[in-house]
PDB file of C-alpha atoms in Angstrom:
ATOM      1  CA  UNK F1164      -4.524  -0.468 -21.647  1.00  0.00           C
ATOM      2  CA  UNK F1165      -2.358   0.716 -24.753  1.00  0.00           C
ATOM      3  CA  UNK F1166       1.092   1.695 -23.210  1.00  0.00           C
ATOM      4  CA  UNK F1167       1.236  -1.735 -22.019  1.00  0.00           C
ATOM      5  CA  UNK F1168       1.696  -3.328 -25.535  1.00  0.00           C
ATOM      6  CA  UNK F1169       5.048  -4.361 -26.702  1.00  0.00           C
ATOM      7  CA  UNK F1170       4.755  -3.178 -30.195  1.00  0.00           C
ATOM      8  CA  UNK F1171       3.455   0.267 -30.889  1.00  0.00           C
ATOM      9  CA  UNK F1172       3.276   2.574 -33.828  1.00  0.00           C
ATOM     10  CA  UNK F1173       5.889   5.690 -33.622  1.00  0.00           C
ATOM     11  CA  UNK F1174       3.006   8.238 -33.288  1.00  0.00           C
ATOM     12  CA  UNK F1175       1.339   6.357 -30.626  1.00  0.00           C
ATOM     13  CA  UNK F1176       4.808   5.976 -28.683  1.00  0.00           C
ATOM     14  CA  UNK F1177       5.316   9.754 -28.941  1.00  0.00           C
ATOM     15  CA  UNK F1178       1.835  10.221 -27.786  1.00  0.00           C
ATOM     16  CA  UNK F1179       1.907   8.139 -24.917  1.00  0.00           C
ATOM     17  CA  UNK F1180       5.317   9.228 -23.763  1.00  0.00           C
ATOM     18  CA  UNK F1181       4.651  12.655 -23.470  1.00  0.00           C
ATOM     19  CA  UNK F1182       1.317  12.253 -21.904  1.00  0.00           C
ATOM     20  CA  UNK F1183       0.896  13.734 -18.135  1.00  0.00           C
ATOM     21  CA  UNK F1184       0.106  10.656 -16.505  1.00  0.00           C
ATOM     22  CA  UNK F1185       3.249   8.963 -14.903  1.00  0.00           C
ATOM     23  CA  UNK F1186       1.567   5.876 -14.371  1.00  0.00           C
ATOM     24  CA  UNK F1187       1.244   5.519 -18.357  1.00  0.00           C
ATOM     25  CA  UNK F1188       4.697   6.984 -19.448  1.00  0.00           C
ATOM     26  CA  UNK F1189       6.132   4.283 -16.733  1.00  0.00           C
ATOM     27  CA  UNK F1190       3.806   1.460 -18.462  1.00  0.00           C
ATOM     28  CA  UNK F1191       4.958   2.311 -21.605  1.00  0.00           C
ATOM     29  CA  UNK F1192       8.738   2.292 -20.815  1.00  0.00           C
ATOM     30  CA  UNK F1193       8.061  -0.834 -18.513  1.00  0.00           C
ATOM     31  CA  UNK F1194       6.428  -2.745 -21.596  1.00  0.00           C
ATOM     32  CA  UNK F1195       6.921  -1.331 -25.238  1.00  0.00           C
ATOM     33  CA  UNK F1196      10.057  -2.296 -26.781  1.00  0.00           C
ATOM     34  CA  UNK F1197       9.849   0.877 -28.734  1.00  0.00           C
ATOM     35  CA  UNK F1198      10.058   3.141 -25.904  1.00  0.00           C
ATOM     36  CA  UNK F1199      12.233   6.361 -26.373  1.00  0.00           C
ATOM     37  CA  UNK F1200      15.618   6.788 -24.985  1.00  0.00           C
ATOM     38  CA  UNK F1201      14.713  10.164 -23.426  1.00  0.00           C
ATOM     39  CA  UNK F1202      11.663   8.865 -21.652  1.00  0.00           C
ATOM     40  CA  UNK F1203      13.919   6.046 -20.232  1.00  0.00           C
ATOM     41  CA  UNK F1204      16.594   8.259 -18.929  1.00  0.00           C
ATOM     42  CA  UNK F1205      14.303  10.598 -17.478  1.00  0.00           C
ATOM     43  CA  UNK F1206      12.599   7.729 -15.259  1.00  0.00           C
ATOM     44  CA  UNK F1207      15.547   6.374 -14.574  1.00  0.00           C
ATOM     45  CA  UNK F1208      16.891   9.665 -13.126  1.00  0.00           C
ATOM     46  CA  UNK F1209      13.588  10.371 -11.177  1.00  0.00           C
ATOM     47  CA  UNK F1210      11.645   7.365 -10.054  1.00  0.00           C
ATOM     48  CA  UNK F1211      11.711   6.991  -6.618  1.00  0.00           C
ATOM     49  CA  UNK F1212      10.396   3.736  -5.867  1.00  0.00           C
ATOM     50  CA  UNK F1213      12.393  -0.064  -6.334  1.00  0.00           C
ATOM     51  CA  UNK F1214      11.791  -0.186  -9.964  1.00  0.00           C
ATOM     52  CA  UNK F1215      13.813   2.645 -10.709  1.00  0.00           C
ATOM     53  CA  UNK F1216      17.049   0.539 -12.029  1.00  0.00           C
ATOM     54  CA  UNK F1217      14.987  -1.539 -14.538  1.00  0.00           C
ATOM     55  CA  UNK F1218      14.943   1.473 -17.071  1.00  0.00           C
ATOM     56  CA  UNK F1219      18.753   0.700 -17.524  1.00  0.00           C
ATOM     57  CA  UNK F1220      17.814  -2.819 -18.678  1.00  0.00           C
ATOM     58  CA  UNK F1221      15.432  -1.387 -21.782  1.00  0.00           C
ATOM     59  CA  UNK F1222      17.194  -2.328 -25.152  1.00  0.00           C
ATOM     60  CA  UNK F1223      16.847   1.506 -25.947  1.00  0.00           C
ATOM     61  CA  UNK F1224      18.540   2.851 -22.744  1.00  0.00           C
ATOM     62  CA  UNK F1225      22.543   2.617 -23.658  1.00  0.00           C
ATOM     63  CA  UNK F1226      23.251   4.605 -26.681  1.00  0.00           C
ATOM     64  CA  UNK F1227      25.683   7.010 -27.392  1.00  0.00           C
ATOM     65  CA  UNK F1228      25.555  10.493 -25.801  1.00  0.00           C
ATOM     66  CA  UNK F1229      24.986   9.177 -22.484  1.00  0.00           C
ATOM     67  CA  UNK F1230      28.741  10.493 -21.816  1.00  0.00           C
ATOM     68  CA  UNK F1231      27.147  13.580 -21.051  1.00  0.00           C
ATOM     69  CA  UNK F1232      25.897  12.943 -17.730  1.00  0.00           C
ATOM     70  CA  UNK F1233      29.380  12.375 -16.204  1.00  0.00           C
ATOM     71  CA  UNK F1234      29.093  15.638 -14.345  1.00  0.00           C
ATOM     72  CA  UNK F1235      25.436  15.823 -13.658  1.00  0.00           C
ATOM     73  CA  UNK F1236      24.639  16.221  -9.766  1.00  0.00           C
ATOM     74  CA  UNK F1237      22.544  13.377  -9.977  1.00  0.00           C
ATOM     75  CA  UNK F1238      24.344   9.837  -9.198  1.00  0.00           C
ATOM     76  CA  UNK F1239      22.031   7.652 -11.333  1.00  0.00           C
ATOM     77  CA  UNK F1240      23.180  10.185 -14.145  1.00  0.00           C
ATOM     78  CA  UNK F1241      26.382   9.974 -13.891  1.00  0.00           C
ATOM     79  CA  UNK F1242      26.092   6.014 -13.245  1.00  0.00           C
ATOM     80  CA  UNK F1243      24.109   6.467 -16.754  1.00  0.00           C
ATOM     81  CA  UNK F1244      27.261   7.815 -18.553  1.00  0.00           C
ATOM     82  CA  UNK F1245      28.646   4.523 -17.855  1.00  0.00           C
ATOM     83  CA  UNK F1246      26.436   2.963 -20.336  1.00  0.00           C
ATOM     84  CA  UNK F1247      27.644   5.270 -23.416  1.00  0.00           C
ATOM     85  CA  UNK F1248      29.114   2.577 -25.590  1.00  0.00           C
ATOM     86  CA  UNK F1249      31.439   5.060 -27.378  1.00  0.00           C
ATOM     87  CA  UNK F1250      32.735   6.621 -24.003  1.00  0.00           C
ATOM     88  CA  UNK F1251      36.451   5.765 -23.582  1.00  0.00           C
ATOM     89  CA  UNK F1252      38.739   4.661 -21.100  1.00  0.00           C
ATOM     90  CA  UNK F1253      39.354   8.223 -19.767  1.00  0.00           C
ATOM     91  CA  UNK F1254      35.433   8.443 -18.605  1.00  0.00           C
ATOM     92  CA  UNK F1255      35.668   5.274 -16.666  1.00  0.00           C
ATOM     93  CA  UNK F1256      38.737   6.255 -15.053  1.00  0.00           C
ATOM     94  CA  UNK F1257      37.310   9.393 -14.239  1.00  0.00           C
ATOM     95  CA  UNK F1258      33.923   7.972 -12.648  1.00  0.00           C
ATOM     96  CA  UNK F1259      35.967   5.427 -10.874  1.00  0.00           C
ATOM     97  CA  UNK F1260      36.875   8.093  -8.140  1.00  0.00           C
ATOM     98  CA  UNK F1261      33.186   9.057  -7.804  1.00  0.00           C
ATOM     99  CA  UNK F1262      32.115   8.295  -4.312  1.00  0.00           C
ATOM    100  CA  UNK F1263      28.651   7.224  -5.602  1.00  0.00           C
ATOM    101  CA  UNK F1264      29.155   5.460  -8.834  1.00  0.00           C
ATOM    102  CA  UNK F1265      32.924   4.618  -8.830  1.00  0.00           C
ATOM    103  CA  UNK F1266      32.263   0.732  -7.504  1.00  0.00           C
ATOM    104  CA  UNK F1267      30.477   0.502 -11.194  1.00  0.00           C
ATOM    105  CA  UNK F1268      33.120   2.236 -12.978  1.00  0.00           C
ATOM    106  CA  UNK F1269      35.873   0.082 -11.220  1.00  0.00           C
ATOM    107  CA  UNK F1270      33.814  -3.105 -12.743  1.00  0.00           C
ATOM    108  CA  UNK F1271      33.909  -1.822 -16.292  1.00  0.00           C
ATOM    109  CA  UNK F1272      36.146  -3.532 -18.593  1.00  0.00           C
ATOM    110  CA  UNK F1273      37.237  -0.615 -20.175  1.00  0.00           C
ATOM    111  CA  UNK F1274      39.236   0.566 -16.884  1.00  0.00           C
ATOM    112  CA  UNK F1275      42.721   0.405 -18.222  1.00  0.00           C
ATOM    113  CA  UNK F1276      44.452  -2.336 -17.043  1.00  0.00           C
ATOM    114  CA  UNK F1277      47.148  -0.849 -14.771  1.00  0.00           C
ATOM    115  CA  UNK F1278      44.347   1.503 -13.046  1.00  0.00           C
ATOM    116  CA  UNK F1279      42.613  -1.898 -12.566  1.00  0.00           C
ATOM    117  CA  UNK F1280      45.344  -3.758 -11.146  1.00  0.00           C
ATOM    118  CA  UNK F1281      46.194  -0.831  -8.840  1.00  0.00           C
ATOM    119  CA  UNK F1282      42.626  -0.247  -7.587  1.00  0.00           C
ATOM    120  CA  UNK F1283      42.567  -4.304  -6.660  1.00  0.00           C
ATOM    121  CA  UNK F1284      44.986  -3.220  -4.098  1.00  0.00           C
ATOM    122  CA  UNK F1285      42.795  -0.689  -2.288  1.00  0.00           C
ATOM    123  CA  UNK F1286      40.444  -1.614   0.611  1.00  0.00           C
ATOM    124  CA  UNK F1287      37.428   0.169  -0.906  1.00  0.00           C
ATOM    125  CA  UNK F1288      38.019  -0.857  -4.399  1.00  0.00           C
ATOM    126  CA  UNK F1289      39.088  -4.511  -4.171  1.00  0.00           C
ATOM    127  CA  UNK F1290      35.591  -5.989  -4.681  1.00  0.00           C
ATOM    128  CA  UNK F1291      34.740  -3.998  -7.461  1.00  0.00           C
ATOM    129  CA  UNK F1292      37.755  -4.627  -9.122  1.00  0.00           C
ATOM    130  CA  UNK F1293      37.946  -8.294  -8.483  1.00  0.00           C
ATOM    131  CA  UNK F1294      34.421  -8.630  -9.876  1.00  0.00           C
ATOM    132  CA  UNK F1295      35.987  -6.936 -13.296  1.00  0.00           C
ATOM    133  CA  UNK F1296      35.540  -9.317 -16.546  1.00  0.00           C
ATOM    134  CA  UNK F1297      38.914  -7.679 -17.807  1.00  0.00           C
ATOM    135  CA  UNK F1298      40.686  -8.228 -14.842  1.00  0.00           C
ATOM    136  CA  UNK F1299      43.991 -10.748 -16.323  1.00  0.00           C
ATOM    137  CA  UNK F1300      43.227 -14.500 -16.041  1.00  0.00           C
ATOM    138  CA  UNK F1301      46.547 -15.259 -14.108  1.00  0.00           C
ATOM    139  CA  UNK F1302      45.153 -12.601 -11.597  1.00  0.00           C
ATOM    140  CA  UNK F1303      41.862 -14.135 -11.126  1.00  0.00           C
ATOM    141  CA  UNK F1304      43.658 -17.687 -10.599  1.00  0.00           C
ATOM    142  CA  UNK F1305      45.917 -15.961  -7.780  1.00  0.00           C
ATOM    143  CA  UNK F1306      42.821 -14.496  -6.013  1.00  0.00           C
ATOM    144  CA  UNK F1307      41.170 -18.032  -6.197  1.00  0.00           C
ATOM    145  CA  UNK F1308      43.884 -19.609  -4.491  1.00  0.00           C
ATOM    146  CA  UNK F1309      44.060 -16.713  -2.112  1.00  0.00           C
ATOM    147  CA  UNK F1310      40.786 -17.364  -1.177  1.00  0.00           C
ATOM    148  CA  UNK F1311      41.081 -21.064  -1.071  1.00  0.00           C
ATOM    149  CA  UNK F1312      44.319 -20.863   1.365  1.00  0.00           C
ATOM    150  CA  UNK F1313      41.716 -18.927   3.761  1.00  0.00           C
TER     151      UNK F1313
END
């Protein structure tokens, strides 16, 4: 099938991305390195099977402009807002309080350091904060020492 090819011309990609058959669009998104960003976001937001989250891993998914979804009613799209490379700490901080995507936001290295340390002390956020790669090394060592002492 044509949609399963890893490299297609822009015209063919556009034609397949607009196809009425969801299977064709999904095959394009899952196989073609040039699958359009808009198609990937649409599938990420709507697919109802276990493969829905994989669209975020496509190289064309993360791009400037995803922050526009920060207030979307769809929690998947609010999560996608964190993939905006131009989004700043204020967006991450705001989404950290979102009950459905807050865990991902607390793991985001753009979360301000003081807020990361504060959330490390909150039971609902401690595990996510401990997994944040921006956690200061001294704090990481302290957490490991605490874990060893148990």
